Amino acid sequence: MDTILESRTKQVIIGADKPFCIIGERINPTGRKAFAEQLRGGDLSTVAADARAQAEAGADMLDVNAGIPLVDEADLLSQMLKIVQEAVDLPICIDSSVIEALEAGLAVYEGKPLVNSVTGEDERLEEILPLVGRHGAAVIGLANDETGIPETPEQRLDIARKIVSVAGDHGIPPQDVVIDPLAMTVGADTEAVTTTLQTIKLIRDELGVNMCLGASNVSFGLPERHALGAAFLPMAAAAGLTSAIMSCARPVVDAVRATDLLLGHDAWGASWIAAHRARKAHEEAVATR
Amino acid sequence: MDTILESRTKQVIIGADKPFCIIGERINPTGRKAFAEQLRGGDLSTVAADARAQAEAGADMLDVNAGIPLVDEADLLSQMLKIVQEAVDLPICIDSSVIEALEAGLAVYEGKPLVNSVTGEDERLEEILPLVGRHGAAVIGLANDETGIPETPEQRLDIARKIVSVAGDHGIPPQDVVIDPLAMTVGADTEAVTTTLQTIKLIRDELGVNMCLGASNVSFGLPERHALGAAFLPMAAAAGLTSAIMSCARPVVDAVRATDLLLGHDAWGASWIAAHRARKAHEEAVATR
């Protein structure tokens, strides 16, 4: 099942037989105090720089989030989306829990975005899905609902199934629903990753839809987070995860591209070898400057 | 199922709920021309250095191989084993395809080693298993036989099952048989890793025995082999692999230790955090010298 996303000029396909879709996580003020202060003060200069840096580092898409307390999120998100669309030609994941912000974001977006996100809560489904359907967008569906975050993979599957079904009622086909199987921090629960991996396998086998998760959650509070992300993503991809909102730090991106090659999604290592040659050529150019 | 290996003073347990067992691959002249020439000329000084370096880098066990054409392998392997046992206190994987060399190696080994390896070939089974049984050792069983390397996971499972069964006839219990599901190079076959991962899952589910493979095979002929190994091992461990003969380069060892944490085999990240602190303390000590 292929999920097609589009910027003004570029198409990205998320699919089980495609290279893993890397969605850069960085344009998000959550946990970035200095960036949040800049945005609050009307200084949006970091947004374009972060967009370019992540595209350069290998992102296929970019997540854009404007969630700052007591700020007009609809207005800020629209401004940020315009800047990112000017800076790079990657499709965008429009990220907000505020319906008005999603509405404003969808209004300024050129192409087919991924809306991040809806949950299995009835109220959220009825608010957000009509909007997604009207704009012909795709949507991330989080496998939690009114009862919270389910502990078992089976319960998460049930919620995923409900989201896909209700999306269908709103004219959104299964290929435009990307399920988030939920990755919790392993520092708080030693079973967290095992549960996530089982959920991914179950959703792949039972629903066959694409999946996306916030990969950095896993390592929250632990040291050497890039090394943990670089180990988590190959496991998740082998289980059936097809995209992630993630760090674009080199070890993490390398782990994902190595996984593409190992799983047969980079035939004969063509992309891997080309990236290696480009990197070596760059290093030699720098060395002889 | 726990496989217990022992040096003179140290015990290592391979098991599905234990940290992954890292078996250092380096003490092997195959593909190491300078090392092979040294050994041929009677200079064994690199052996102890390689043993210490791998122990320092995080190896739980060491593979020792003396396979050089036209050399008295039994004599060389015995000498190398003595040196490694003097240098470090890790259990050893005695690695040879020559029965006399395995015999000589087992005679000088102090503790309970892992014998690398037997195949599913009748003749090899009848030659090697009595030796393993007599010494109370554990043995690696390669999932290939007279017909070569099977293409399908099911055929590899059949051979694994046969090895476990014949080992039982020789008084070797299933916990002392470690199956090698076979990792071929993905540069020659884009399905190679997928087949290996499926084989690992199948053997875990059907036989429940421990498994070990030569992880570096996967990346043979490709650039940035450490990055490929660092992505392969988390996938393999999540599928059920419990040990590997592998590089002890830092990115690869880090990937395995991160995987231990993520899969819940390093409770609350105690080892991960301790290693991080030791590394930081070491870096600070070096910086202030």
CSV table of C-alpha atoms in Angstrom, one decimal, chain A:
chain,number,residue,atom,x,y,z
A,1,MET,CA,0.0,0.0,0.0
A,2,ASP,CA,1.5,3.3,-1.1
A,3,THR,CA,1.0,6.6,0.6
A,4,ILE,CA,1.8,9.5,-1.8
A,5,LEU,CA,2.7,12.9,-0.4
A,6,GLU,CA,3.6,16.0,-2.4
A,7,SER,CA,5.2,19.3,-2.1
A,8,ARG,CA,4.7,21.9,-4.9
A,9,THR,CA,7.3,20.0,-7.0
A,10,LYS,CA,8.2,16.8,-5.4
A,11,GLN,CA,6.5,13.5,-4.7
A,12,VAL,CA,7.4,11.1,-1.9
A,13,ILE,CA,6.0,7.6,-1.6
A,14,ILE,CA,5.8,5.8,1.7
A,15,GLY,CA,5.5,2.0,1.2
A,16,ALA,CA,6.6,-1.4,2.5
A,17,ASP,CA,8.8,-2.0,-0.5
A,18,LYS,CA,10.2,1.6,-0.7
A,19,PRO,CA,13.1,3.2,1.1
A,20,PHE,CA,12.2,4.2,4.6
A,21,CYS,CA,10.6,7.7,4.7
A,22,ILE,CA,12.7,10.0,7.0
A,23,ILE,CA,10.6,12.9,8.4
A,24,GLY,CA,12.8,15.5,10.0
A,25,GLU,CA,11.6,16.2,13.6
A,26,ARG,CA,13.6,19.4,14.2
A,27,ILE,CA,11.1,22.2,13.3
A,28,ASN,CA,9.2,21.9,16.6
A,29,PRO,CA,9.5,24.2,19.6
A,30,THR,CA,8.7,21.5,22.1
A,31,GLY,CA,11.7,21.0,24.3
A,32,ARG,CA,13.7,23.6,22.4
A,33,LYS,CA,13.6,26.6,24.7
A,34,ALA,CA,15.7,29.0,22.6
A,35,PHE,CA,13.8,28.3,19.4
A,36,ALA,CA,10.5,28.7,21.2
A,37,GLU,CA,11.6,32.1,22.5
A,38,GLN,CA,12.7,33.1,19.0
A,39,LEU,CA,9.3,32.1,17.5
A,40,ARG,CA,7.4,33.9,20.3
A,41,GLY,CA,9.4,37.0,19.6
A,42,GLY,CA,8.6,36.9,15.9
A,43,ASP,CA,12.1,35.8,14.8
A,44,LEU,CA,11.5,32.9,12.3
A,45,SER,CA,15.0,32.8,10.9
A,46,THR,CA,15.9,29.4,12.3
A,47,VAL,CA,13.0,27.8,10.5
A,48,ALA,CA,14.5,28.0,7.0
A,49,ALA,CA,17.9,27.1,8.3
A,50,ASP,CA,16.5,24.0,10.1
A,51,ALA,CA,14.6,23.0,6.9
A,52,ARG,CA,17.7,23.3,4.7
A,53,ALA,CA,19.9,21.4,7.2
A,54,GLN,CA,17.5,18.5,7.5
A,55,ALA,CA,17.1,18.3,3.7
A,56,GLU,CA,20.9,18.3,3.3
A,57,ALA,CA,21.2,15.6,6.0
A,58,GLY,CA,18.8,13.2,4.1
A,59,ALA,CA,15.3,14.0,5.2
A,60,ASP,CA,12.5,12.9,2.8
A,61,MET,CA,9.9,15.1,4.5
A,62,LEU,CA,9.8,17.6,7.3
A,63,ASP,CA,7.5,17.8,10.3
A,64,VAL,CA,6.5,21.4,11.2
A,65,ASN,CA,5.0,22.2,14.6
A,66,ALA,CA,4.2,25.6,16.1
A,67,GLY,CA,2.9,24.5,19.5
A,68,ILE,CA,3.9,27.2,22.0
A,69,PRO,CA,1.6,28.1,24.9
A,70,LEU,CA,-0.3,31.4,24.6
A,71,VAL,CA,0.7,31.9,21.0
A,72,ASP,CA,-1.7,32.2,18.0
A,73,GLU,CA,-0.7,28.8,16.7
A,74,ALA,CA,-2.8,29.0,13.5
A,75,ASP,CA,-1.0,32.2,12.5
A,76,LEU,CA,2.5,31.0,13.5
A,77,LEU,CA,2.1,27.6,11.8
A,78,SER,CA,0.9,29.2,8.5
A,79,GLN,CA,4.0,31.5,8.6
A,80,MET,CA,6.3,28.6,9.3
A,81,LEU,CA,4.8,26.5,6.6
A,82,LYS,CA,5.3,29.3,4.0
A,83,ILE,CA,8.9,29.6,5.0
A,84,VAL,CA,9.6,25.9,4.8
A,85,GLN,CA,7.9,25.6,1.4
A,86,GLU,CA,10.2,28.5,0.2
A,87,ALA,CA,13.3,26.9,1.6
A,88,VAL,CA,13.0,23.3,0.5
A,89,ASP,CA,11.0,21.2,-1.9
A,90,LEU,CA,10.1,18.4,0.5
A,91,PRO,CA,6.5,17.4,1.4
A,92,ILE,CA,5.5,18.5,4.9
A,93,CYS,CA,3.9,16.8,7.9
A,94,ILE,CA,1.6,19.5,9.4
A,95,ASP,CA,1.8,18.9,13.1
A,96,SER,CA,-0.7,20.3,15.6
A,97,SER,CA,-3.3,19.2,18.1
A,98,VAL,CA,-5.3,22.5,17.5
A,99,ILE,CA,-7.9,22.1,14.8
A,100,GLU,CA,-7.8,25.8,13.8
A,101,ALA,CA,-4.0,25.5,13.3
A,102,LEU,CA,-4.4,22.4,11.1
A,103,GLU,CA,-7.1,24.3,9.1
A,104,ALA,CA,-4.8,27.3,8.6
A,105,GLY,CA,-1.9,25.1,7.7
A,106,LEU,CA,-3.8,23.1,5.1
A,107,ALA,CA,-5.0,26.4,3.6
A,108,VAL,CA,-1.5,27.6,2.9
A,109,TYR,CA,0.0,24.3,1.9
A,110,GLU,CA,0.8,23.6,-1.7
A,111,GLY,CA,0.6,19.9,-2.6
A,112,LYS,CA,-0.6,16.9,-0.6
A,113,PRO,CA,0.6,17.0,3.1
A,114,LEU,CA,0.5,14.5,5.9
A,115,VAL,CA,-1.7,15.8,8.8
A,116,ASN,CA,-0.2,15.0,12.2
A,117,SER,CA,-2.5,13.8,13.8
A,118,VAL,CA,-5.8,12.3,14.7
A,119,THR,CA,-6.4,9.8,17.5
A,120,GLY,CA,-9.0,7.1,18.0
A,121,GLU,CA,-11.1,9.5,20.1
A,122,ASP,CA,-14.6,9.9,18.5
A,123,GLU,CA,-14.5,13.7,18.9
A,124,ARG,CA,-11.1,14.1,17.3
A,125,LEU,CA,-12.0,11.8,14.5
A,126,GLU,CA,-15.2,13.8,13.7
A,127,GLU,CA,-13.3,17.1,13.9
A,128,ILE,CA,-10.2,16.3,11.9
A,129,LEU,CA,-11.1,13.7,9.3
A,130,PRO,CA,-13.6,15.9,7.4
A,131,LEU,CA,-10.8,18.5,7.2
A,132,VAL,CA,-8.3,15.9,5.9
A,133,GLY,CA,-10.8,14.6,3.4
A,134,ARG,CA,-11.8,18.0,2.1
A,135,HIS,CA,-8.1,18.8,1.4
A,136,GLY,CA,-7.3,15.4,-0.1
A,137,ALA,CA,-4.5,15.1,2.5
A,138,ALA,CA,-3.1,12.0,4.3
A,139,VAL,CA,-3.3,11.7,8.0
A,140,ILE,CA,-1.4,10.1,10.9
A,141,GLY,CA,-3.7,8.1,13.2
A,142,LEU,CA,-2.3,7.6,16.8
A,143,ALA,CA,-3.3,4.2,18.3
A,144,ASN,CA,-4.7,5.7,21.5
A,145,ASP,CA,-8.2,6.9,22.4
A,146,GLU,CA,-10.4,8.2,25.3
A,147,THR,CA,-9.1,5.4,27.5
A,148,GLY,CA,-5.5,6.5,27.1
A,149,ILE,CA,-2.5,4.6,25.6
A,150,PRO,CA,-3.3,0.9,25.5
A,151,GLU,CA,-0.7,-1.4,27.0
A,152,THR,CA,-1.2,-4.3,24.6
A,153,PRO,CA,-0.5,-4.5,20.8
A,154,GLU,CA,-4.0,-6.0,20.3
A,155,GLN,CA,-5.7,-3.0,21.9
A,156,ARG,CA,-3.6,-0.6,19.7
A,157,LEU,CA,-4.5,-2.7,16.6
A,158,ASP,CA,-8.2,-2.3,17.5
A,159,ILE,CA,-7.9,1.5,17.7
A,160,ALA,CA,-5.9,1.5,14.4
A,161,ARG,CA,-8.6,-0.5,12.8
A,162,LYS,CA,-11.3,1.9,14.0
A,163,ILE,CA,-9.3,4.9,12.6
A,164,VAL,CA,-8.9,3.3,9.2
A,165,SER,CA,-12.6,2.5,9.2
A,166,VAL,CA,-13.9,5.9,10.2
A,167,ALA,CA,-11.5,7.5,7.8
A,168,GLY,CA,-13.1,5.4,5.1
A,169,ASP,CA,-16.5,6.8,6.1
A,170,HIS,CA,-15.1,10.3,5.4
A,171,GLY,CA,-13.8,9.3,2.0
A,172,ILE,CA,-10.2,8.8,3.0
A,173,PRO,CA,-8.8,5.6,1.6
A,174,PRO,CA,-6.6,3.3,3.8
A,175,GLN,CA,-3.5,4.3,1.8
A,176,ASP,CA,-4.0,7.8,3.1
A,177,VAL,CA,-4.1,6.7,6.8
A,178,VAL,CA,-0.6,6.3,8.4
A,179,ILE,CA,-0.9,4.6,11.8
A,180,ASP,CA,1.3,5.6,14.7
A,181,PRO,CA,1.8,2.4,16.8
A,182,LEU,CA,3.2,4.6,19.6
A,183,ALA,CA,6.8,4.5,20.9
A,184,MET,CA,7.1,5.2,24.6
A,185,THR,CA,10.3,5.8,26.4
A,186,VAL,CA,12.2,2.6,27.4
A,187,GLY,CA,13.7,4.5,30.3
A,188,ALA,CA,10.3,4.4,32.0
A,189,ASP,CA,9.2,0.9,30.9
A,190,THR,CA,11.6,-1.8,29.9
A,191,GLU,CA,8.9,-3.5,27.8
A,192,ALA,CA,8.1,-0.3,25.9
A,193,VAL,CA,10.1,-1.1,22.7
A,194,THR,CA,9.0,-4.8,22.7
A,195,THR,CA,5.4,-3.7,22.8
A,196,THR,CA,6.0,-1.2,20.0
A,197,LEU,CA,7.7,-3.8,17.8
A,198,GLN,CA,4.9,-6.3,18.4
A,199,THR,CA,2.3,-3.6,17.6
A,200,ILE,CA,4.1,-2.8,14.3
A,201,LYS,CA,4.1,-6.4,13.2
A,202,LEU,CA,0.5,-6.9,14.1
A,203,ILE,CA,-0.7,-3.8,12.2
A,204,ARG,CA,1.4,-4.7,9.2
A,205,ASP,CA,0.0,-8.3,9.2
A,206,GLU,CA,-3.6,-7.3,9.9
A,207,LEU,CA,-4.1,-4.0,8.3
A,208,GLY,CA,-1.2,-3.6,5.9
A,209,VAL,CA,-1.2,0.2,6.2
A,210,ASN,CA,1.8,2.5,6.4
A,211,MET,CA,3.1,3.4,9.8
A,212,CYS,CA,5.0,6.4,11.3
A,213,LEU,CA,6.2,7.1,14.9
A,214,GLY,CA,8.2,9.6,16.8
A,215,ALA,CA,11.4,7.7,17.1
A,216,SER,CA,13.1,10.0,19.6
A,217,ASN,CA,10.5,9.3,22.3
A,218,VAL,CA,12.2,5.9,22.8
A,219,SER,CA,15.4,7.3,24.2
A,220,PHE,CA,14.0,10.2,26.2
A,221,GLY,CA,16.0,10.8,29.4
A,222,LEU,CA,18.8,8.4,28.5
A,223,PRO,CA,22.4,9.3,27.4
A,224,GLU,CA,23.7,8.8,23.8
A,225,ARG,CA,20.3,9.1,22.3
A,226,HIS,CA,21.5,9.0,18.7
A,227,ALA,CA,23.0,5.5,19.3
A,228,LEU,CA,19.7,4.4,20.7
A,229,GLY,CA,17.8,5.8,17.8
A,230,ALA,CA,20.2,4.2,15.4
A,231,ALA,CA,19.6,0.8,17.0
A,232,PHE,CA,15.8,1.2,17.3
A,233,LEU,CA,15.0,2.2,13.8
A,234,PRO,CA,16.5,-0.9,12.1
A,235,MET,CA,14.4,-3.1,14.4
A,236,ALA,CA,11.3,-1.1,13.8
A,237,ALA,CA,11.8,-1.1,10.0
A,238,ALA,CA,12.4,-4.8,9.9
A,239,ALA,CA,9.1,-5.3,11.9
A,240,GLY,CA,7.2,-3.2,9.3
A,241,LEU,CA,7.5,0.5,10.2
A,242,THR,CA,7.7,2.5,6.9
A,243,SER,CA,8.4,6.0,8.2
A,244,ALA,CA,9.4,8.0,11.3
A,245,ILE,CA,9.5,11.5,12.6
A,246,MET,CA,13.1,11.5,13.7
A,247,SER,CA,16.5,13.1,14.2
A,248,CYS,CA,18.5,13.7,11.1
A,249,ALA,CA,21.8,13.3,12.9
A,250,ARG,CA,24.2,11.3,10.8
A,251,PRO,CA,24.3,8.1,12.8
A,252,VAL,CA,20.5,7.8,12.8
A,253,VAL,CA,20.1,8.6,9.1
A,254,ASP,CA,23.0,6.2,8.3
A,255,ALA,CA,21.2,3.4,10.3
A,256,VAL,CA,18.0,4.0,8.3
A,257,ARG,CA,19.8,4.0,4.9
A,258,ALA,CA,21.8,0.9,5.9
A,259,THR,CA,18.5,-0.8,6.8
A,260,ASP,CA,17.1,0.1,3.3
A,261,LEU,CA,20.0,-1.7,1.8
A,262,LEU,CA,19.8,-4.7,4.1
A,263,LEU,CA,16.1,-5.2,3.6
A,264,GLY,CA,16.4,-5.1,-0.2
A,265,HIS,CA,14.9,-1.6,-0.7
A,266,ASP,CA,18.1,-0.2,-2.2
A,267,ALA,CA,18.8,-2.6,-5.0
A,268,TRP,CA,22.5,-3.6,-5.1
A,269,GLY,CA,23.2,-0.8,-2.7
A,270,ALA,CA,23.1,1.8,-5.4
A,271,SER,CA,22.0,4.6,-3.1
A,272,TRP,CA,24.3,3.5,-0.3
A,273,ILE,CA,27.4,3.4,-2.6
A,274,ALA,CA,26.5,6.7,-4.3
A,275,ALA,CA,26.1,8.4,-0.8
A,276,HIS,CA,29.5,6.9,0.2
A,277,ARG,CA,31.2,8.2,-2.9
A,278,ALA,CA,29.6,11.7,-2.6
A,279,ARG,CA,30.8,11.8,1.1
A,280,LYS,CA,34.3,10.7,0.2
A,281,ALA,CA,34.5,13.3,-2.7
A,282,HIS,CA,33.3,16.0,-0.3
A,283,GLU,CA,35.9,15.0,2.4
A,284,GLU,CA,38.7,15.0,-0.2
A,285,ALA,CA,37.5,18.4,-1.5
A,286,VAL,CA,37.6,19.8,2.0
A,287,ALA,CA,41.0,18.3,2.7
A,288,THR,CA,42.6,19.8,-0.4
A,289,ARG,CA,41.1,23.3,0.1
